mmCIF file of C-alpha atoms in Angstrom:
data_model
loop_
_atom_site.group_PDB
_atom_site.id
_atom_site.type_symbol
_atom_site.label_atom_id
_atom_site.label_comp_id
_atom_site.label_asym_id
_atom_site.label_seq_id
_atom_site.Cartn_x
_atom_site.Cartn_y
_atom_site.Cartn_z
ATOM 1 C CA MET A 1 16.699 -1.207 18.241
ATOM 2 C CA ARG A 2 14.397 -1.762 15.339
ATOM 3 C CA TYR A 3 10.630 -1.695 15.793
ATOM 4 C CA ALA A 4 7.642 -2.172 13.521
ATOM 5 C CA LEU A 5 4.951 0.482 13.875
ATOM 6 C CA LEU A 6 1.729 -1.133 12.708
ATOM 7 C CA PHE A 7 -1.046 1.326 11.920
ATOM 8 C CA VAL A 8 -4.408 -0.026 12.884
ATOM 9 C CA SER A 9 -7.688 1.709 12.195
ATOM 10 C CA ARG A 10 -11.266 0.984 13.031
ATOM 11 C CA GLU A 11 -13.369 0.605 9.891
ATOM 12 C CA ASP A 12 -15.317 3.768 10.644
ATOM 13 C CA ASP A 13 -12.102 5.804 10.976
ATOM 14 C CA ALA A 14 -10.816 4.371 7.702
ATOM 15 C CA ASP A 15 -14.114 5.328 6.021
ATOM 16 C CA ALA A 16 -13.931 8.801 7.533
ATOM 17 C CA PHE A 17 -10.408 9.201 6.132
ATOM 18 C CA GLU A 18 -11.622 8.285 2.649
ATOM 19 C CA ASN A 19 -14.524 10.694 2.924
ATOM 20 C CA LEU A 20 -12.462 13.679 4.017
ATOM 21 C CA THR A 21 -12.970 16.904 2.124
ATOM 22 C CA GLN A 22 -10.186 17.949 -0.222
ATOM 23 C CA ASP A 23 -8.846 20.369 2.401
ATOM 24 C CA GLY A 24 -9.077 17.666 5.066
ATOM 25 C CA ARG A 25 -7.105 15.259 2.884
ATOM 26 C CA ALA A 26 -4.498 17.890 2.096
ATOM 27 C CA GLU A 27 -4.122 18.651 5.801
ATOM 28 C CA MET A 28 -3.776 14.968 6.669
ATOM 29 C CA TYR A 29 -1.153 14.303 3.979
ATOM 30 C CA GLY A 30 0.575 17.465 5.134
ATOM 31 C CA ARG A 31 0.751 16.166 8.712
ATOM 32 C CA ILE A 32 2.009 12.766 7.529
ATOM 33 C CA GLY A 33 4.623 14.568 5.441
ATOM 34 C CA GLU A 34 5.757 16.631 8.431
ATOM 35 C CA TRP A 35 5.961 13.490 10.577
ATOM 36 C CA ALA A 36 8.053 11.709 7.938
ATOM 37 C CA LYS A 37 10.340 14.706 7.538
ATOM 38 C CA LYS A 38 10.842 15.113 11.290
ATOM 39 C CA HIS A 39 11.698 11.424 11.735
ATOM 40 C CA GLU A 40 13.373 10.861 8.375
ATOM 41 C CA SER A 41 16.655 9.574 9.815
ATOM 42 C CA LYS A 42 14.849 6.841 11.773
ATOM 43 C CA LEU A 43 12.591 5.551 9.024
ATOM 44 C CA SER A 44 13.347 2.382 7.131
ATOM 45 C CA ILE A 45 10.721 0.796 4.870
ATOM 46 C CA GLY A 46 7.084 1.820 5.080
ATOM 47 C CA GLU A 47 4.056 0.997 2.987
ATOM 48 C CA GLN A 48 0.315 1.500 3.008
ATOM 49 C CA LEU A 49 -1.692 -1.656 2.513
ATOM 50 C CA GLN A 50 -4.529 -1.976 0.083
ATOM 51 C CA ALA A 51 -8.003 -2.614 1.516
ATOM 52 C CA PRO A 52 -8.521 -5.871 3.462
ATOM 53 C CA GLU A 53 -11.082 -7.080 0.934
ATOM 54 C CA THR A 54 -8.269 -7.247 -1.644
ATOM 55 C CA ALA A 55 -6.308 -9.693 0.535
ATOM 56 C CA THR A 56 -5.804 -13.348 -0.236
ATOM 57 C CA THR A 57 -5.011 -15.853 2.497
ATOM 58 C CA VAL A 58 -3.156 -19.158 2.229
ATOM 59 C CA HIS A 59 -3.906 -21.698 4.974
ATOM 60 C CA PHE A 60 -1.744 -24.752 5.581
ATOM 61 C CA PRO A 61 -3.749 -27.605 7.062
ATOM 62 C CA GLY A 62 -1.010 -29.705 8.661
ATOM 63 C CA ARG A 63 1.087 -28.809 11.687
ATOM 64 C CA PHE A 64 4.821 -28.362 10.902
ATOM 65 C CA ARG A 65 4.793 -30.617 7.886
ATOM 66 C CA ARG A 66 3.596 -29.664 4.468
ATOM 67 C CA ASP A 67 2.128 -32.990 3.371
ATOM 68 C CA GLN A 68 -1.308 -31.577 2.564
ATOM 69 C CA PRO A 69 -1.875 -28.935 -0.108
ATOM 70 C CA PRO A 70 -2.502 -25.347 1.071
ATOM 71 C CA VAL A 71 -5.959 -23.825 0.793
ATOM 72 C CA VAL A 72 -6.285 -20.383 -0.789
ATOM 73 C CA SER A 73 -9.191 -18.127 0.173
ATOM 74 C CA ASP A 74 -10.219 -14.530 -0.489
ATOM 75 C CA GLY A 75 -10.060 -11.975 2.273
ATOM 76 C CA PRO A 76 -7.818 -11.168 5.227
ATOM 77 C CA PHE A 77 -6.758 -13.776 7.779
ATOM 78 C CA ILE A 78 -8.896 -12.207 10.437
ATOM 79 C CA GLU A 79 -12.230 -10.505 9.947
ATOM 80 C CA GLY A 80 -12.356 -7.657 12.380
ATOM 81 C CA LYS A 81 -13.454 -4.080 12.797
ATOM 82 C CA GLU A 82 -9.826 -3.100 13.326
ATOM 83 C CA ILE A 83 -7.563 -3.419 10.335
ATOM 84 C CA ILE A 84 -3.865 -2.987 9.687
ATOM 85 C CA GLY A 85 -3.623 -0.211 7.136
ATOM 86 C CA GLY A 86 0.132 0.164 6.910
ATOM 87 C CA TYR A 87 3.451 0.106 8.712
ATOM 88 C CA TRP A 88 6.831 1.713 9.145
ATOM 89 C CA VAL A 89 9.986 -0.052 10.232
ATOM 90 C CA ILE A 90 11.974 2.345 12.436
ATOM 91 C CA ASP A 91 15.454 2.312 13.950
ATOM 92 C CA VAL A 92 15.538 4.117 17.300
ATOM 93 C CA ALA A 93 17.507 4.133 20.556
ATOM 94 C CA ASP A 94 14.842 2.482 22.677
ATOM 95 C CA LEU A 95 11.159 1.792 23.222
ATOM 96 C CA ASP A 96 10.523 5.254 24.648
ATOM 97 C CA GLU A 97 11.673 6.865 21.443
ATOM 98 C CA ALA A 98 9.487 4.473 19.434
ATOM 99 C CA LEU A 99 6.496 5.366 21.606
ATOM 100 C CA GLU A 100 7.107 9.090 21.155
ATOM 101 C CA MET A 101 7.139 8.653 17.379
ATOM 102 C CA ALA A 102 3.991 6.553 17.501
ATOM 103 C CA LYS A 103 2.175 9.154 19.605
ATOM 104 C CA GLU A 104 2.825 11.756 16.925
ATOM 105 C CA TRP A 105 1.510 9.608 14.060
ATOM 106 C CA PRO A 106 -1.455 11.552 12.697
ATOM 107 C CA ALA A 107 -3.477 9.066 10.703
ATOM 108 C CA SER A 108 -4.792 5.948 12.421
ATOM 109 C CA THR A 109 -6.914 4.835 15.366
ATOM 110 C CA MET A 110 -3.948 3.164 17.039
ATOM 111 C CA VAL A 111 -0.360 2.138 16.509
ATOM 112 C CA GLU A 112 1.066 -1.186 17.636
ATOM 113 C CA ILE A 113 4.781 -1.098 18.408
ATOM 114 C CA ARG A 114 6.579 -4.417 18.233
ATOM 115 C CA PRO A 115 10.345 -5.134 18.379
ATOM 116 C CA ILE A 116 11.795 -6.769 15.290
ATOM 117 C CA LEU A 117 13.688 -9.978 15.941
ATOM 118 C CA GLU A 118 17.222 -9.537 14.717
ATOM 119 C CA ARG A 119 18.835 -12.641 13.380
ATOM 120 C CA ALA A 120 22.059 -13.702 15.012
ATOM 121 C CA GLY A 121 25.066 -13.418 12.708
ATOM 122 C CA MET B 1 3.978 -5.031 -7.889
ATOM 123 C CA LYS B 2 4.770 -5.069 -4.206
ATOM 124 C CA TYR B 3 2.918 -7.325 -1.821
ATOM 125 C CA MET B 4 3.083 -7.697 1.927
ATOM 126 C CA LEU B 5 3.019 -11.289 3.121
ATOM 127 C CA SER B 6 1.834 -11.413 6.741
ATOM 128 C CA PHE B 7 2.865 -14.560 8.561
ATOM 129 C CA VAL B 8 0.312 -15.676 11.096
ATOM 130 C CA ASN B 9 0.568 -18.673 13.346
ATOM 131 C CA LEU B 10 -1.631 -20.381 15.895
ATOM 132 C CA ALA B 11 -0.575 -19.812 19.511
ATOM 133 C CA ASP B 12 -0.715 -23.531 20.330
ATOM 134 C CA GLU B 13 1.393 -24.355 17.277
ATOM 135 C CA ILE B 14 4.061 -21.852 18.322
ATOM 136 C CA SER B 15 4.321 -23.422 21.786
ATOM 137 C CA ALA B 16 4.282 -26.923 20.294
ATOM 138 C CA PHE B 17 7.144 -25.928 18.001
ATOM 139 C CA GLU B 18 9.137 -24.461 20.878
ATOM 140 C CA GLN B 19 8.745 -27.727 22.761
ATOM 141 C CA ALA B 20 9.397 -29.959 19.739
ATOM 142 C CA THR B 21 12.522 -32.090 19.419
ATOM 143 C CA GLU B 22 15.762 -30.508 18.279
ATOM 144 C CA GLN B 23 15.419 -32.372 14.982
ATOM 145 C CA ILE B 24 11.924 -31.044 14.221
ATOM 146 C CA ARG B 25 12.980 -27.513 15.097
ATOM 147 C CA SER B 26 16.118 -27.556 13.005
ATOM 148 C CA GLU B 27 14.219 -29.038 10.056
ATOM 149 C CA GLY B 28 11.595 -26.329 10.425
ATOM 150 C CA LEU B 29 14.161 -23.525 10.560
ATOM 151 C CA GLY B 30 16.032 -25.108 7.657
ATOM 152 C CA ARG B 31 12.911 -24.969 5.488
ATOM 153 C CA VAL B 32 12.451 -21.281 6.313
ATOM 154 C CA VAL B 33 16.089 -20.534 5.433
ATOM 155 C CA HIS B 34 15.715 -22.462 2.173
ATOM 156 C CA TRP B 35 12.589 -20.445 1.259
ATOM 157 C CA GLY B 36 14.464 -17.215 1.989
ATOM 158 C CA GLU B 37 17.361 -18.236 -0.240
ATOM 159 C CA LYS B 38 15.112 -19.411 -3.064
ATOM 160 C CA TYR B 39 13.262 -16.076 -3.173
ATOM 161 C CA ALA B 40 16.148 -13.806 -2.155
ATOM 162 C CA ASN B 41 15.749 -11.735 -5.330
ATOM 163 C CA LYS B 42 12.028 -11.153 -4.703
ATOM 164 C CA VAL B 43 12.037 -10.469 -0.969
ATOM 165 C CA LEU B 44 12.788 -6.773 -0.486
ATOM 166 C CA ALA B 45 12.620 -6.886 3.310
ATOM 167 C CA SER B 46 11.827 -9.509 5.873
ATOM 168 C CA GLU B 47 10.833 -8.507 9.396
ATOM 169 C CA PRO B 48 10.191 -11.214 11.986
ATOM 170 C CA LEU B 49 8.452 -9.707 15.020
ATOM 171 C CA ALA B 50 9.000 -10.380 18.701
ATOM 172 C CA SER B 51 6.171 -12.066 20.559
ATOM 173 C CA PRO B 52 2.906 -10.150 21.001
ATOM 174 C CA ALA B 53 3.607 -10.139 24.738
ATOM 175 C CA SER B 54 6.300 -7.542 24.036
ATOM 176 C CA ALA B 55 3.949 -5.295 22.044
ATOM 177 C CA LYS B 56 2.790 -1.858 23.135
ATOM 178 C CA VAL B 57 -0.169 -0.048 21.686
ATOM 179 C CA VAL B 58 -0.640 3.694 21.350
ATOM 180 C CA ARG B 59 -4.348 4.404 21.171
ATOM 181 C CA PHE B 60 -5.827 7.762 20.213
ATOM 182 C CA SER B 61 -9.154 8.772 21.652
ATOM 183 C CA GLU B 62 -9.576 11.463 19.028
ATOM 184 C CA ARG B 63 -9.992 10.510 15.395
ATOM 185 C CA PHE B 64 -6.852 11.054 13.296
ATOM 186 C CA GLY B 65 -4.224 11.017 15.957
ATOM 187 C CA ASP B 66 -4.189 14.040 18.202
ATOM 188 C CA PRO B 67 -0.946 13.373 20.174
ATOM 189 C CA ALA B 68 -2.557 14.848 23.299
ATOM 190 C CA SER B 69 -5.181 12.102 23.218
ATOM 191 C CA ALA B 70 -2.656 9.243 22.977
ATOM 192 C CA ILE B 71 -2.519 6.605 25.699
ATOM 193 C CA VAL B 72 -0.031 3.740 25.846
ATOM 194 C CA ILE B 73 -1.231 0.252 26.762
ATOM 195 C CA ASP B 74 0.410 -3.171 26.875
ATOM 196 C CA GLY B 75 -0.154 -5.953 24.452
ATOM 197 C CA PRO B 76 -1.036 -6.400 20.790
ATOM 198 C CA PHE B 77 -3.936 -4.463 19.309
ATOM 199 C CA ILE B 78 -5.978 -7.588 19.130
ATOM 200 C CA GLU B 79 -5.918 -10.589 21.460
ATOM 201 C CA SER B 80 -6.275 -13.709 19.432
ATOM 202 C CA LYS B 81 -5.246 -17.319 19.134
ATOM 203 C CA GLU B 82 -3.770 -16.279 15.811
ATOM 204 C CA ILE B 83 -0.443 -14.553 16.282
ATOM 205 C CA PHE B 84 0.980 -12.075 13.778
ATOM 206 C CA GLN B 85 4.599 -13.264 13.731
ATOM 207 C CA GLY B 86 6.167 -11.155 11.054
ATOM 208 C CA PHE B 87 5.997 -10.011 7.486
ATOM 209 C CA CYS B 88 7.966 -9.639 4.348
ATOM 210 C CA LEU B 89 7.714 -7.255 1.443
ATOM 211 C CA LEU B 90 7.685 -9.111 -1.826
ATOM 212 C CA ASP B 91 8.332 -7.770 -5.317
ATOM 213 C CA ALA B 92 6.288 -10.091 -7.533
ATOM 214 C CA ALA B 93 5.223 -9.822 -11.160
ATOM 215 C CA ASP B 94 1.577 -10.189 -10.172
ATOM 216 C CA GLU B 95 -0.719 -11.520 -7.512
ATOM 217 C CA ALA B 96 -0.594 -15.063 -8.897
ATOM 218 C CA GLU B 97 3.164 -15.133 -8.386
ATOM 219 C CA ALA B 98 2.851 -13.692 -4.870
ATOM 220 C CA ILE B 99 0.341 -16.403 -3.968
ATOM 221 C CA ALA B 100 2.519 -19.141 -5.500
ATOM 222 C CA ILE B 101 5.482 -17.971 -3.389
ATOM 223 C CA ALA B 102 3.290 -17.786 -0.270
ATOM 224 C CA LYS B 103 2.131 -21.354 -0.880
ATOM 225 C CA GLU B 104 5.708 -22.509 -0.442
ATOM 226 C CA TRP B 105 6.205 -20.636 2.850
ATOM 227 C CA PRO B 106 7.106 -23.247 5.462
ATOM 228 C CA GLY B 107 7.102 -21.116 8.622
ATOM 229 C CA SER B 108 3.500 -20.527 9.677
ATOM 230 C CA ARG B 109 0.015 -21.888 9.257
ATOM 231 C CA ILE B 110 -1.439 -18.799 7.593
ATOM 232 C CA VAL B 111 -0.038 -16.280 5.110
ATOM 233 C CA GLU B 112 -2.028 -13.196 4.156
ATOM 234 C CA ILE B 113 -1.100 -11.594 0.837
ATOM 235 C CA ARG B 114 -1.999 -7.932 0.348
ATOM 236 C CA ALA B 115 -0.857 -5.417 -2.251
ATOM 237 C CA THR B 116 0.924 -2.353 -0.894
ATOM 238 C CA VAL B 117 1.046 1.271 -1.944
ATOM 239 C CA PRO B 118 3.946 3.592 -1.145
ATOM 240 C CA MET B 119 3.447 5.906 1.808
ATOM 241 C CA LEU B 120 2.603 9.420 0.650
ATOM 242 C CA THR B 121 5.114 11.504 2.561
ATOM 243 C CA ARG B 122 5.863 14.468 0.332
ATOM 244 C CA GLY B 123 2.319 15.774 -0.039
ATOM 245 C CA ALA B 124 2.966 18.761 2.193
ATOM 246 C CA ALA B 125 5.621 20.193 -0.080
ATOM 247 C CA ASN B 126 3.735 20.006 -3.322
ATOM 248 C CA PRO B 127 0.165 18.827 -3.138
ATOM 249 C CA ALA B 128 -1.725 17.610 -6.147
ATOM 250 C CA ARG B 129 -5.120 19.180 -6.587
ATOM 251 C CA ALA B 130 -8.185 18.017 -8.477
ATOM 252 C CA VAL B 131 -11.537 19.721 -8.835
ATOM 253 C CA ALA B 132 -14.708 18.227 -10.253
ATOM 254 C CA ASP B 133 -17.239 20.370 -12.082
ATOM 255 C CA LEU B 134 -20.254 18.168 -11.513
ATOM 256 C CA ALA B 135 -22.555 20.345 -13.604
ATOM 257 C CA THR B 136 -20.573 19.755 -16.792
ATOM 258 C CA GLY B 137 -19.054 16.386 -15.856
ATOM 259 C CA MET B 138 -15.455 17.561 -16.014
ATOM 260 C CA ILE B 139 -12.375 17.183 -13.814
ATOM 261 C CA LEU B 140 -9.336 19.445 -13.733
ATOM 262 C CA ALA B 141 -6.241 18.215 -11.883
ATOM 263 C CA SER B 142 -2.727 19.480 -11.591
ATOM 264 C CA VAL B 143 0.600 18.528 -10.074
ATOM 265 C CA GLU B 144 4.208 19.637 -10.379
ATOM 266 C CA VAL B 145 6.756 16.828 -10.671
ATOM 267 C CA ALA B 146 10.497 17.083 -10.083
ATOM 268 C CA THR B 147 11.675 15.871 -13.464
ATOM 269 C CA ASP B 148 11.796 16.981 -17.078
ATOM 270 C CA ALA B 149 8.865 16.761 -19.464
ATOM 271 C CA ASP B 150 10.296 13.786 -21.391
ATOM 272 C CA ARG B 151 10.574 11.696 -18.255
ATOM 273 C CA ALA B 152 7.160 12.793 -16.996
ATOM 274 C CA PHE B 153 5.556 12.023 -20.358
ATOM 275 C CA ARG B 154 6.875 8.449 -20.253
ATOM 276 C CA SER B 155 5.114 7.832 -16.960
ATOM 277 C CA LEU B 156 1.741 8.821 -18.447
ATOM 278 C CA ALA B 157 1.591 6.196 -21.147
ATOM 279 C CA SER B 158 3.521 3.120 -20.077
ATOM 280 C CA PRO B 159 3.240 0.200 -17.639
ATOM 281 C CA GLU B 160 4.580 2.687 -15.037
ATOM 282 C CA ILE B 161 0.914 3.628 -14.654
ATOM 283 C CA THR B 162 0.607 0.594 -12.341
ATOM 284 C CA SER B 163 2.879 2.492 -9.904
ATOM 285 C CA TRP B 164 0.706 5.581 -9.684
ATOM 286 C CA TRP B 165 -2.927 5.058 -10.735
ATOM 287 C CA LEU B 166 -3.652 4.291 -7.092
ATOM 288 C CA ARG B 167 -5.658 5.218 -4.073
ATOM 289 C CA ALA B 168 -4.793 3.259 -0.946
ATOM 290 C CA GLY B 169 -7.747 1.240 0.289
ATOM 291 C CA VAL B 170 -9.820 2.122 -2.757
ATOM 292 C CA PHE B 171 -8.265 1.131 -6.063
ATOM 293 C CA ASP B 172 -5.089 -0.303 -7.421
ATOM 294 C CA THR B 173 -4.031 -0.577 -11.075
ATOM 295 C CA ARG B 174 -2.343 -3.931 -11.602
ATOM 296 C CA GLU B 175 -1.737 -4.081 -15.343
ATOM 297 C CA TRP B 176 -1.437 -1.586 -18.187
ATOM 298 C CA SER B 177 -0.644 -2.074 -21.846
ATOM 299 C CA GLY B 178 -0.967 0.255 -24.786
ATOM 300 C CA ASP B 179 0.008 1.083 -28.337
ATOM 301 C CA VAL B 180 1.083 4.676 -27.805
ATOM 302 C CA ARG B 181 0.255 6.421 -31.115
ATOM 303 C CA ALA B 182 -2.811 8.251 -32.353
ATOM 304 C CA GLY B 183 -5.425 5.578 -33.047
ATOM 305 C CA GLY B 184 -3.632 2.999 -30.841
ATOM 306 C CA ARG B 185 -5.520 1.267 -28.015
ATOM 307 C CA TRP B 186 -4.716 0.932 -24.326
ATOM 308 C CA HIS B 187 -6.053 -1.369 -21.650
ATOM 309 C CA ALA B 188 -5.694 -1.447 -17.877
ATOM 310 C CA SER B 189 -6.983 -3.755 -15.187
ATOM 311 C CA GLY B 190 -6.982 -3.519 -11.445
ATOM 312 C CA VAL B 191 -8.824 -4.082 -8.224
ATOM 313 C CA GLY B 192 -11.229 -1.588 -6.690
ATOM 314 C CA ARG B 193 -12.841 -2.239 -3.323
ATOM 315 C CA GLY B 194 -11.968 -5.905 -3.674
ATOM 316 C CA LYS B 195 -13.536 -6.254 -7.116
ATOM 317 C CA PRO B 196 -11.668 -6.493 -10.407
ATOM 318 C CA TYR B 197 -12.200 -3.765 -12.991
ATOM 319 C CA GLU B 198 -10.983 -3.097 -16.511
ATOM 320 C CA LEU B 199 -10.483 0.184 -18.325
ATOM 321 C CA GLU B 200 -9.675 0.826 -21.950
ATOM 322 C CA GLY B 201 -9.497 3.510 -24.554
ATOM 323 C CA GLU B 202 -7.902 4.896 -27.676
ATOM 324 C CA PHE B 203 -5.097 7.424 -28.011
ATOM 325 C CA LEU B 204 -6.394 10.561 -29.717
ATOM 326 C CA GLU B 205 -3.236 12.680 -29.669
ATOM 327 C CA VAL B 206 0.359 11.758 -28.829
ATOM 328 C CA ASP B 207 2.602 14.819 -28.957
ATOM 329 C CA ALA B 208 5.552 13.947 -26.698
ATOM 330 C CA PRO B 209 6.493 15.592 -24.421
ATOM 331 C CA LYS B 210 3.785 18.279 -24.493
ATOM 332 C CA LYS B 211 0.363 16.728 -24.862
ATOM 333 C CA LEU B 212 -1.331 13.361 -24.555
ATOM 334 C CA ALA B 213 -5.026 12.654 -25.033
ATOM 335 C CA HIS B 214 -6.924 9.411 -24.914
ATOM 336 C CA THR B 215 -10.424 8.101 -24.396
ATOM 337 C CA TRP B 216 -11.162 6.332 -21.103
ATOM 338 C CA GLN B 217 -14.013 4.003 -20.298
ATOM 339 C CA ALA B 218 -14.894 0.856 -18.433
ATOM 340 C CA ALA B 219 -14.019 -2.071 -20.718
ATOM 341 C CA GLY B 220 -17.031 -3.304 -22.656
ATOM 342 C CA ALA B 221 -19.199 -0.309 -21.680
ATOM 343 C CA PRO B 222 -19.384 1.774 -24.863
ATOM 344 C CA GLY B 223 -21.857 4.294 -23.384
ATOM 345 C CA GLY B 224 -19.510 5.658 -20.738
ATOM 346 C CA GLN B 225 -16.678 7.063 -22.833
ATOM 347 C CA THR B 226 -14.803 10.001 -21.361
ATOM 348 C CA VAL B 227 -11.694 11.850 -22.581
ATOM 349 C CA VAL B 228 -8.441 12.401 -20.659
ATOM 350 C CA THR B 229 -6.070 15.154 -21.817
ATOM 351 C CA TYR B 230 -2.698 15.807 -20.209
ATOM 352 C CA LEU B 231 -0.699 18.969 -20.876
ATOM 353 C CA LEU B 232 2.955 19.177 -19.773
ATOM 354 C CA GLU B 233 4.802 22.463 -19.255
ATOM 355 C CA PRO B 234 8.363 22.947 -17.988
ATOM 356 C CA THR B 235 8.676 24.899 -14.721
ATOM 357 C CA THR B 236 11.713 26.060 -12.756
ATOM 358 C CA ASN B 237 11.496 22.964 -10.526
ATOM 359 C CA GLY B 238 10.438 20.370 -13.073
ATOM 360 C CA THR B 239 7.246 19.897 -15.012
ATOM 361 C CA ARG B 240 3.673 20.955 -14.402
ATOM 362 C CA ILE B 241 1.160 18.303 -15.495
ATOM 363 C CA THR B 242 -2.386 19.516 -15.991
ATOM 364 C CA LEU B 243 -5.152 17.043 -16.624
ATOM 365 C CA ARG B 244 -8.588 17.591 -18.027
ATOM 366 C CA HIS B 245 -10.997 14.671 -17.905
ATOM 367 C CA ASP B 246 -14.365 15.370 -19.554
ATOM 368 C CA GLY B 247 -17.531 13.615 -20.505
ATOM 369 C CA PHE B 248 -18.890 12.214 -17.245
ATOM 370 C CA ASN B 249 -22.619 11.517 -17.248
ATOM 371 C CA SER B 250 -22.722 10.519 -13.588
ATOM 372 C CA ARG B 251 -22.004 13.165 -10.950
ATOM 373 C CA GLU B 252 -20.983 10.471 -8.498
ATOM 374 C CA THR B 253 -18.434 8.907 -10.883
ATOM 375 C CA CYS B 254 -17.082 12.364 -11.687
ATOM 376 C CA GLU B 255 -16.631 13.164 -8.003
ATOM 377 C CA VAL B 256 -14.886 9.917 -6.990
ATOM 378 C CA THR B 257 -12.726 9.942 -10.125
ATOM 379 C CA ALA B 258 -11.523 13.437 -9.192
ATOM 380 C CA ILE B 259 -10.287 12.152 -5.816
ATOM 381 C CA GLY B 260 -8.661 9.243 -7.654
ATOM 382 C CA TRP B 261 -6.739 11.675 -9.899
ATOM 383 C CA GLU B 262 -5.650 13.670 -6.870
ATOM 384 C CA THR B 263 -4.193 10.662 -5.052
ATOM 385 C CA SER B 264 -2.771 9.281 -8.286
ATOM 386 C CA PHE B 265 -1.000 12.554 -9.041
ATOM 387 C CA GLN B 266 0.442 12.538 -5.513
ATOM 388 C CA HIS B 267 1.813 9.048 -6.104
ATOM 389 C CA LEU B 268 3.229 10.169 -9.458
ATOM 390 C CA ALA B 269 4.936 13.160 -7.814
ATOM 391 C CA GLU B 270 6.495 10.926 -5.132
ATOM 392 C CA LEU B 271 7.584 8.320 -7.652
ATOM 393 C CA LEU B 272 9.376 10.900 -9.801
ATOM 394 C CA ALA B 273 10.777 12.762 -6.765
ATOM 395 C CA GLN B 274 12.373 9.557 -5.457
ATOM 396 C CA GLU B 275 14.020 9.051 -8.808
ATOM 397 C CA ALA B 276 15.325 12.609 -8.806
ATOM 398 C CA VAL B 277 17.164 12.161 -5.497
ATOM 399 C CA PRO B 278 20.850 11.614 -6.307
ATOM 400 C CA ALA B 279 21.997 8.145 -5.247
#
C-alpha cells in the first residue's frame, strides 16, 4: 500500500523551527536523518515545500467545463494557521505501519496519512 | 525548478461529478488523461489521494514530534468544503511555466503551485556549520562534500546555485547567471518570505578548483557590498569547502545570512552526495 504522509505545522511551530539555535537545528536535522535512514526502504519521493506566502493559486470559475478563463492569485488556496510544510510518499504493508512511521516523524505539529489511489492497469 | 501542484476541489463539485452522466464523467477523465500525456516529460510524480474520509492524523502534543506524545485521530487535518484531492511534482523551467501548466489542468477547481526544496536527510552524517562574528560582521561556514574539488567548484559558480542557495520556508534562489572570470559579473534572483529579491556582484578571484571570491550585495544597493570567499581542499572523503563572508554592517543581516549559509551548505552536500551514489 502506498500512502502520502503530509506534514502539517501550526504557524507558531514553524516559526519556532526557524528560530532554533544552531545546536537545536543540528539535532533536528539529525533526527530527520535518522528517521530517513531507518525507513529508507519504504520511502519514495519526499519534498519540503517553500513558505505558503510563496504559493500561487489558480481558480477555475466554471464547474466541469473550462469555458471561462482561470483566475490566478497570490497565496495558498486556504489561509489557515496550519500549513502543509512537506510530504513523503511511502510504500508499506498496511496502515498500521504507516502510522508507526508517522508517529516517529520528528519535525511537525501533525502528520496526515492518506492512501494514494492506484490507477487500474 | 521543482514545483508541487496541489489539486483542490469543492466537496459539492466532487459529488456532482460522481453523479454526473457517463458522458460527462468520461469526458472529464479524458481531459485529465490528455493533460497527463501532454506534460508527461514535466510531471515527475503524480499522486491522487483517497478521499479525506479515509485519512488518519497523527498529532503530537509536544512541539517537534516526541513519539510518546503522538495520538492518532480520524479524518483530515482540516475539515473544509475544499478537498485536497492529490498532487503532482512538476519539473518546470520557472514559476511562469508551472502556472501556465496549472492553468490547463482540467481535474479540479483549484490548483495551488508551490516551489519545493529537497528533504534534508543526510544532515546527521555530515552537518554543515556556520558561525557569525557579529562584532566584525563576518561569517565562517564549512561543509565536506562527497565529490572531488573540480565538481564541487562547478556547483559554486553556475546555475546549479538555484539547487542549493536555499532555506525551506525562508528563501529560494530561482535564477543565477554569471560571467565566471575575475572582473566578470553575476546576478541571482529569488523569493524570500514571499517577496522577490535580487543579488549581484563581481568575481574577484577565480582559481579553479581551489579558490573563488566574489562580491555580494542586494542588487541596486551599492552601500551593502560584502565579500564571499570559498576555499576548497581535498579530504579523504571528498572536498572540504570553507566559506568566509565579510563586510556586514548589520548584525541582524549577518546573523540570518549565517543560517542561510548553513542550510545552503547542507543542500549542497546532499545534492553532491546523491550524485555520488552509483546508479
